[in-house]
XYZ file of N, CA and C in Angstrom:
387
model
N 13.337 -160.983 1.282
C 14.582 -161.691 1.474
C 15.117 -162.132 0.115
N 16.408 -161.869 0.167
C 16.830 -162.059 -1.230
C 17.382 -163.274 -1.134
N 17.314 -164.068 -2.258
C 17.745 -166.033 -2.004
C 18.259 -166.108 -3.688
N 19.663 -166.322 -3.473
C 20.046 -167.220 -5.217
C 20.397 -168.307 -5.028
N 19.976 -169.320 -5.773
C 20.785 -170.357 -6.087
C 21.278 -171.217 -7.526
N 22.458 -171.242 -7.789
C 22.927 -171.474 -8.518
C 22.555 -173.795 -8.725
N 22.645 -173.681 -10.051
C 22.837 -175.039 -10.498
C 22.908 -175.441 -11.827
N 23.388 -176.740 -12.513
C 23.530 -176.809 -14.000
C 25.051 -176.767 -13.849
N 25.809 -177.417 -12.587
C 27.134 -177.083 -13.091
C 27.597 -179.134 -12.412
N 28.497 -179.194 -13.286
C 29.009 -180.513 -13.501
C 30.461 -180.975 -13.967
N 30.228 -182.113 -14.628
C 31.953 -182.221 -15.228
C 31.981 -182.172 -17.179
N 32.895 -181.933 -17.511
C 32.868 -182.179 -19.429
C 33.937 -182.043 -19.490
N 33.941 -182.623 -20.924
C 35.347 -182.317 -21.614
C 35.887 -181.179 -22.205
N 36.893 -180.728 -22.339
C 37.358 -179.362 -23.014
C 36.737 -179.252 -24.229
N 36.021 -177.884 -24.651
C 35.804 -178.057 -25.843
C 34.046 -177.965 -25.466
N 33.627 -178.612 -24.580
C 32.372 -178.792 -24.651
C 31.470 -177.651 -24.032
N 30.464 -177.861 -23.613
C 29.384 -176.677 -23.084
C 28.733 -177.245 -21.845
N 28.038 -175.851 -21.134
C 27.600 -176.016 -19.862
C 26.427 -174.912 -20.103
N 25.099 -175.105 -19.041
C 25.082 -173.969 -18.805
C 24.107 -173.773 -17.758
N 24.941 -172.852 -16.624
C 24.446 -172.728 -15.025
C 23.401 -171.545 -14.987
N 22.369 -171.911 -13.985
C 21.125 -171.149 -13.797
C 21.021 -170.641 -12.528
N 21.227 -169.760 -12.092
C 20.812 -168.846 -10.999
C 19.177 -168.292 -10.826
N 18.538 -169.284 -10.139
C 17.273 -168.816 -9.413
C 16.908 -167.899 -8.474
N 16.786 -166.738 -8.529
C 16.373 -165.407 -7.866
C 15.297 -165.375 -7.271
N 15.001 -164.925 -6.009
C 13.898 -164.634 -5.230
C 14.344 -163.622 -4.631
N 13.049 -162.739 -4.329
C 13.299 -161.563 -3.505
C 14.211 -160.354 -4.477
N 14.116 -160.693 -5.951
C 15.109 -159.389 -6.244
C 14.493 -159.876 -7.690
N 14.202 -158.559 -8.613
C 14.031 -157.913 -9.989
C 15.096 -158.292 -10.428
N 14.894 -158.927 -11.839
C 16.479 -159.271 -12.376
C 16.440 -157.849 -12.917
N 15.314 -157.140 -14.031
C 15.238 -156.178 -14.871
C 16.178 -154.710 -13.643
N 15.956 -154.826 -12.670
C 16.034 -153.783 -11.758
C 17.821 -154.067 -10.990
N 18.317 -155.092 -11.343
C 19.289 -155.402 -10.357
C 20.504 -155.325 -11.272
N 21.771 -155.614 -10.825
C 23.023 -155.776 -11.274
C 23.311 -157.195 -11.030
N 23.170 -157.659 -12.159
C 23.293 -159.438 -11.589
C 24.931 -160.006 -12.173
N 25.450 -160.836 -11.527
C 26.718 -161.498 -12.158
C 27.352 -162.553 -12.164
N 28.034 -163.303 -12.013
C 28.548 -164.666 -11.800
C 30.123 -164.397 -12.211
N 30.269 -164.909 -10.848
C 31.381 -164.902 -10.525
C 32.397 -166.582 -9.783
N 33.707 -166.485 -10.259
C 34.405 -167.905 -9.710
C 35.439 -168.058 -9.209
N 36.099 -169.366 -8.755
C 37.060 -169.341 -7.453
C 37.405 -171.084 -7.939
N 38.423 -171.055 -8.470
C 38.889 -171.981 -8.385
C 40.013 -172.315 -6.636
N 40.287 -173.674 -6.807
C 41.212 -174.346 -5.610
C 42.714 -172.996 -5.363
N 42.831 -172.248 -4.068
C 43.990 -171.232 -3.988
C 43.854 -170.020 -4.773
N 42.580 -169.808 -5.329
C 42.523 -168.923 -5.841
C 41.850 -167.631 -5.797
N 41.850 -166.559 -6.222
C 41.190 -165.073 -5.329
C 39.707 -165.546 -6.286
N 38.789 -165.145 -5.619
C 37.316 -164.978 -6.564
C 37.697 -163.797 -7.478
N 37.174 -164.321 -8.973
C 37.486 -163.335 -9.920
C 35.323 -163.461 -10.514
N 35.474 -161.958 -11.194
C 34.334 -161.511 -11.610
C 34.704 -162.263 -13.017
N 33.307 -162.951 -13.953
C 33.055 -163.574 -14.779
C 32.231 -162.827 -15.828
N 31.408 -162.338 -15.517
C 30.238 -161.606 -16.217
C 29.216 -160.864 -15.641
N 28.821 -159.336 -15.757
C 27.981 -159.163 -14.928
C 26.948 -158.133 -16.053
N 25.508 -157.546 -15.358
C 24.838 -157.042 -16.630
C 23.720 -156.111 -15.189
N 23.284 -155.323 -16.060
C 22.381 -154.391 -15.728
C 21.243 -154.636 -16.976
N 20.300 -155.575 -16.429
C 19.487 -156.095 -17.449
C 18.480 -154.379 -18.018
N 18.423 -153.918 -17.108
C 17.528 -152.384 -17.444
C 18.024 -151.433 -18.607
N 19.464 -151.703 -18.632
C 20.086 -150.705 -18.785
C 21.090 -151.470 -20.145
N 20.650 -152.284 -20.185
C 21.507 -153.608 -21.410
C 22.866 -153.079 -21.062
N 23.322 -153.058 -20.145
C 25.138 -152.889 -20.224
C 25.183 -154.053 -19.671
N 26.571 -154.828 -20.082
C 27.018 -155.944 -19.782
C 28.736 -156.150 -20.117
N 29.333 -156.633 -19.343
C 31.203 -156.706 -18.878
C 30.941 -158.126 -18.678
N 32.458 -158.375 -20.002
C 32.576 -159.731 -19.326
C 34.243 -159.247 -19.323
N 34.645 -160.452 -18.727
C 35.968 -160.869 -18.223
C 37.231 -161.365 -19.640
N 37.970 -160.934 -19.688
C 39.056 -161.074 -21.234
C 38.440 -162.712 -21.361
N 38.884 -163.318 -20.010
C 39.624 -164.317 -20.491
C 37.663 -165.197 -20.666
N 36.771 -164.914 -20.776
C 35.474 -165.404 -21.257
C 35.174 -164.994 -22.188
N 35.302 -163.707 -22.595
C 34.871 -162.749 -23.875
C 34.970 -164.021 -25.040
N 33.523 -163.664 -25.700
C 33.528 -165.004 -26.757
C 32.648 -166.394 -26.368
N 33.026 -166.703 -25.446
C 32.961 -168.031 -24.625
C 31.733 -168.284 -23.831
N 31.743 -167.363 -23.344
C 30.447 -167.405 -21.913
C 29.179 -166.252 -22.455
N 28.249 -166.926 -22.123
C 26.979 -165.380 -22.438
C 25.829 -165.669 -21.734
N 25.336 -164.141 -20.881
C 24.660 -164.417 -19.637
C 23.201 -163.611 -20.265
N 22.446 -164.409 -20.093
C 20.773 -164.069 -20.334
C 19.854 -164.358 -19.052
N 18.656 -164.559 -19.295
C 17.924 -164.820 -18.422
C 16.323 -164.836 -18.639
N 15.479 -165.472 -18.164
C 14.062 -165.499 -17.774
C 13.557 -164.545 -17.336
N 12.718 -163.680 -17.307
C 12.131 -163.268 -16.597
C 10.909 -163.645 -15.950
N 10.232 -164.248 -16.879
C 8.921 -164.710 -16.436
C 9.401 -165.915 -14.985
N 10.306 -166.543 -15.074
C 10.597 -167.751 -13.950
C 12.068 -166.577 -13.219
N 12.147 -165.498 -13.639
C 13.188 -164.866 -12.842
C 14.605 -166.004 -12.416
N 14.958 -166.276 -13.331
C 16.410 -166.853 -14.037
C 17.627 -166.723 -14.672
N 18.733 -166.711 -14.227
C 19.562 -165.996 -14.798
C 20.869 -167.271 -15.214
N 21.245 -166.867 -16.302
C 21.727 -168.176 -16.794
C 23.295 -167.582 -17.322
N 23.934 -168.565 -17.018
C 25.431 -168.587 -17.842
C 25.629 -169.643 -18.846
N 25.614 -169.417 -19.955
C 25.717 -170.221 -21.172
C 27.697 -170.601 -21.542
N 28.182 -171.605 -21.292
C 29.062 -171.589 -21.518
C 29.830 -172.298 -22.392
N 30.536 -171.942 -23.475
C 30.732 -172.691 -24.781
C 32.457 -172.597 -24.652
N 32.936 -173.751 -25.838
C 34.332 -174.029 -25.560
C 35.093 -174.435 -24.373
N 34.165 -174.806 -23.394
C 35.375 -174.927 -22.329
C 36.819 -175.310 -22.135
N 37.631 -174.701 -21.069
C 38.854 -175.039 -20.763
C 38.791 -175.659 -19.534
N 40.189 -176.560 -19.768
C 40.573 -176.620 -17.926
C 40.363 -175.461 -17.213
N 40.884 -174.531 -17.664
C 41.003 -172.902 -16.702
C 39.852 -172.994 -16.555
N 39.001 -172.936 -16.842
C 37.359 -173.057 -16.513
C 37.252 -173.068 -15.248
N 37.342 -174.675 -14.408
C 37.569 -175.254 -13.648
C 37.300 -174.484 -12.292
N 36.130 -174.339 -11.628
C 35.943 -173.640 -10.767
C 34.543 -173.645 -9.896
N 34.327 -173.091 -8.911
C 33.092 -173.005 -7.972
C 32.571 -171.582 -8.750
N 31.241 -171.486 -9.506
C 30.827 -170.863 -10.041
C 29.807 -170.171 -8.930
N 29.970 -169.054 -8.845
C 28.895 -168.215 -8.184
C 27.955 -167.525 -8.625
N 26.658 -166.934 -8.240
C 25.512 -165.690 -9.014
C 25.700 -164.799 -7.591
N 25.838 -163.964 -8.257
C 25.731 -162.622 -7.134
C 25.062 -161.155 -7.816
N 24.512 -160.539 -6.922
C 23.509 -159.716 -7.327
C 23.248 -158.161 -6.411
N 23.578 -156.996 -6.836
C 22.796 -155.793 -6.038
C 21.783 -155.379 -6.296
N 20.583 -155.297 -5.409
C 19.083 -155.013 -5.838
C 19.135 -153.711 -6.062
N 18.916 -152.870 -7.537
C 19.097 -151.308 -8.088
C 20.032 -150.937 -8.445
N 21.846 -151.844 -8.410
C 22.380 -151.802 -8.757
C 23.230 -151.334 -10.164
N 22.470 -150.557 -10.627
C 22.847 -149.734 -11.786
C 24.170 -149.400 -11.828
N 24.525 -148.755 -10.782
C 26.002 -148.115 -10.418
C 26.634 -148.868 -10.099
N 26.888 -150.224 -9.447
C 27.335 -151.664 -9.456
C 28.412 -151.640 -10.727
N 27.029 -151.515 -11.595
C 27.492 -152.941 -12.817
C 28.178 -151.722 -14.089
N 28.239 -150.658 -13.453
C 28.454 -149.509 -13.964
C 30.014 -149.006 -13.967
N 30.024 -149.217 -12.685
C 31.473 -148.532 -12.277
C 31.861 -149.778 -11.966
N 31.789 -150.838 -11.102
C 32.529 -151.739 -10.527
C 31.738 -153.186 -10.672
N 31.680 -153.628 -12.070
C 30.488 -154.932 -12.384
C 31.711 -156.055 -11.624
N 32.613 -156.506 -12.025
C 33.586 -157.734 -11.429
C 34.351 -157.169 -9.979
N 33.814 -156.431 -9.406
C 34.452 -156.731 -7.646
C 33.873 -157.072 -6.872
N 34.236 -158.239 -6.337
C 33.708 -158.964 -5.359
C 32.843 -158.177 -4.376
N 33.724 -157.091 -3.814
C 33.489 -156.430 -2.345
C 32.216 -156.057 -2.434
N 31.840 -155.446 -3.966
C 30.497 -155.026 -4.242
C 28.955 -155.289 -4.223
N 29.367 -156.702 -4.012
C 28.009 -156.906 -4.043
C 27.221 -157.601 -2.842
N 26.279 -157.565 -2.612
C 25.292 -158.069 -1.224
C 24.535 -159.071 -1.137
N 24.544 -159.692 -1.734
C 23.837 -161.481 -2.467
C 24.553 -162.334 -2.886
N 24.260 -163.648 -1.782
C 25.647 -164.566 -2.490
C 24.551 -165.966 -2.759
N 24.513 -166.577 -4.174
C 24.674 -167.831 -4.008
C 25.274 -169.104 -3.264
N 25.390 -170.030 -3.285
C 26.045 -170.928 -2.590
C 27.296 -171.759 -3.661
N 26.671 -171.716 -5.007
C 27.899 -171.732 -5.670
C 27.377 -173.630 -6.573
N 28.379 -173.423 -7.809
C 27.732 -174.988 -8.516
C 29.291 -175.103 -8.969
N 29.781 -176.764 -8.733
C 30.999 -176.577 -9.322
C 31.161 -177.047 -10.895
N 31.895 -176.538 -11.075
C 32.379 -176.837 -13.158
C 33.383 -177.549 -12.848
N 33.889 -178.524 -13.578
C 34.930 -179.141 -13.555
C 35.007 -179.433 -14.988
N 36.034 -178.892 -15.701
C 36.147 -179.532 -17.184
C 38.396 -180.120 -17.431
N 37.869 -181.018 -17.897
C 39.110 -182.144 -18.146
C 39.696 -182.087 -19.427
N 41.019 -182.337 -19.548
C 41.473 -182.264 -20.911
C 41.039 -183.497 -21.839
């Protein structure tokens, strides 16, 4: 059974840093297409960052490029979003989502929602001017 849960997400000021941890069970990070993804208030879920840890390919999103950088544990099977500079735009229900073998995922389609089969429950960010 595959189980994520996301946490490490809170409030700050613009400018400042965060950084949210997605706990994996039931799924190989090395083997999977892992990503994090967010949804602010009226807004469509947009893809954030996603990686094929096997395969070191990794997509991030324009508007993070720079900003955000996703690593992880293996030994505690952890997957982390490091997030530096924040904005208001930030401002959102942060998700980890994941396809187990997902190579071709994170390959052809790393930021679409529809794609993937593992949902966190989500940590919210809130950053203030």
């Amino acid at each position: 059974q595959v189980q994520l849960a996301e946490s490490g997400g809170g409030s700050v000021q613009a400018g400042g840093s965060l950084r949210l941890s997605c706990t994996a069970s039931g799924v190989t990070l090395r083997t999977s297409c892992m990503a994090w993804f967010r949804q602010a208030p009226g807004n469509e879920r947009e893809g954030v960052v996603a990686v094929y840890l096997g395969g070191g390919s990794t997509t991030y999103a324009d508007s993070v490029k720079g900003r955000f950088t996703i690593s992880q544990d293996y030994i505690k099977n952890i997957l982390y979003l490091s997030m530096n500079n924040l904005k208001p735009e930030d401002t959102a229900m942060y998700y980890c989502a994941t396809v187990p073998y997902g190579y071709n995922v994170c390959s052809v389609q790393p930021l679409t929602v529809a794609a993937y089969d593992h949902w966190g429950q989500g940590t919210q960010v809130t950053v203030s001017s």
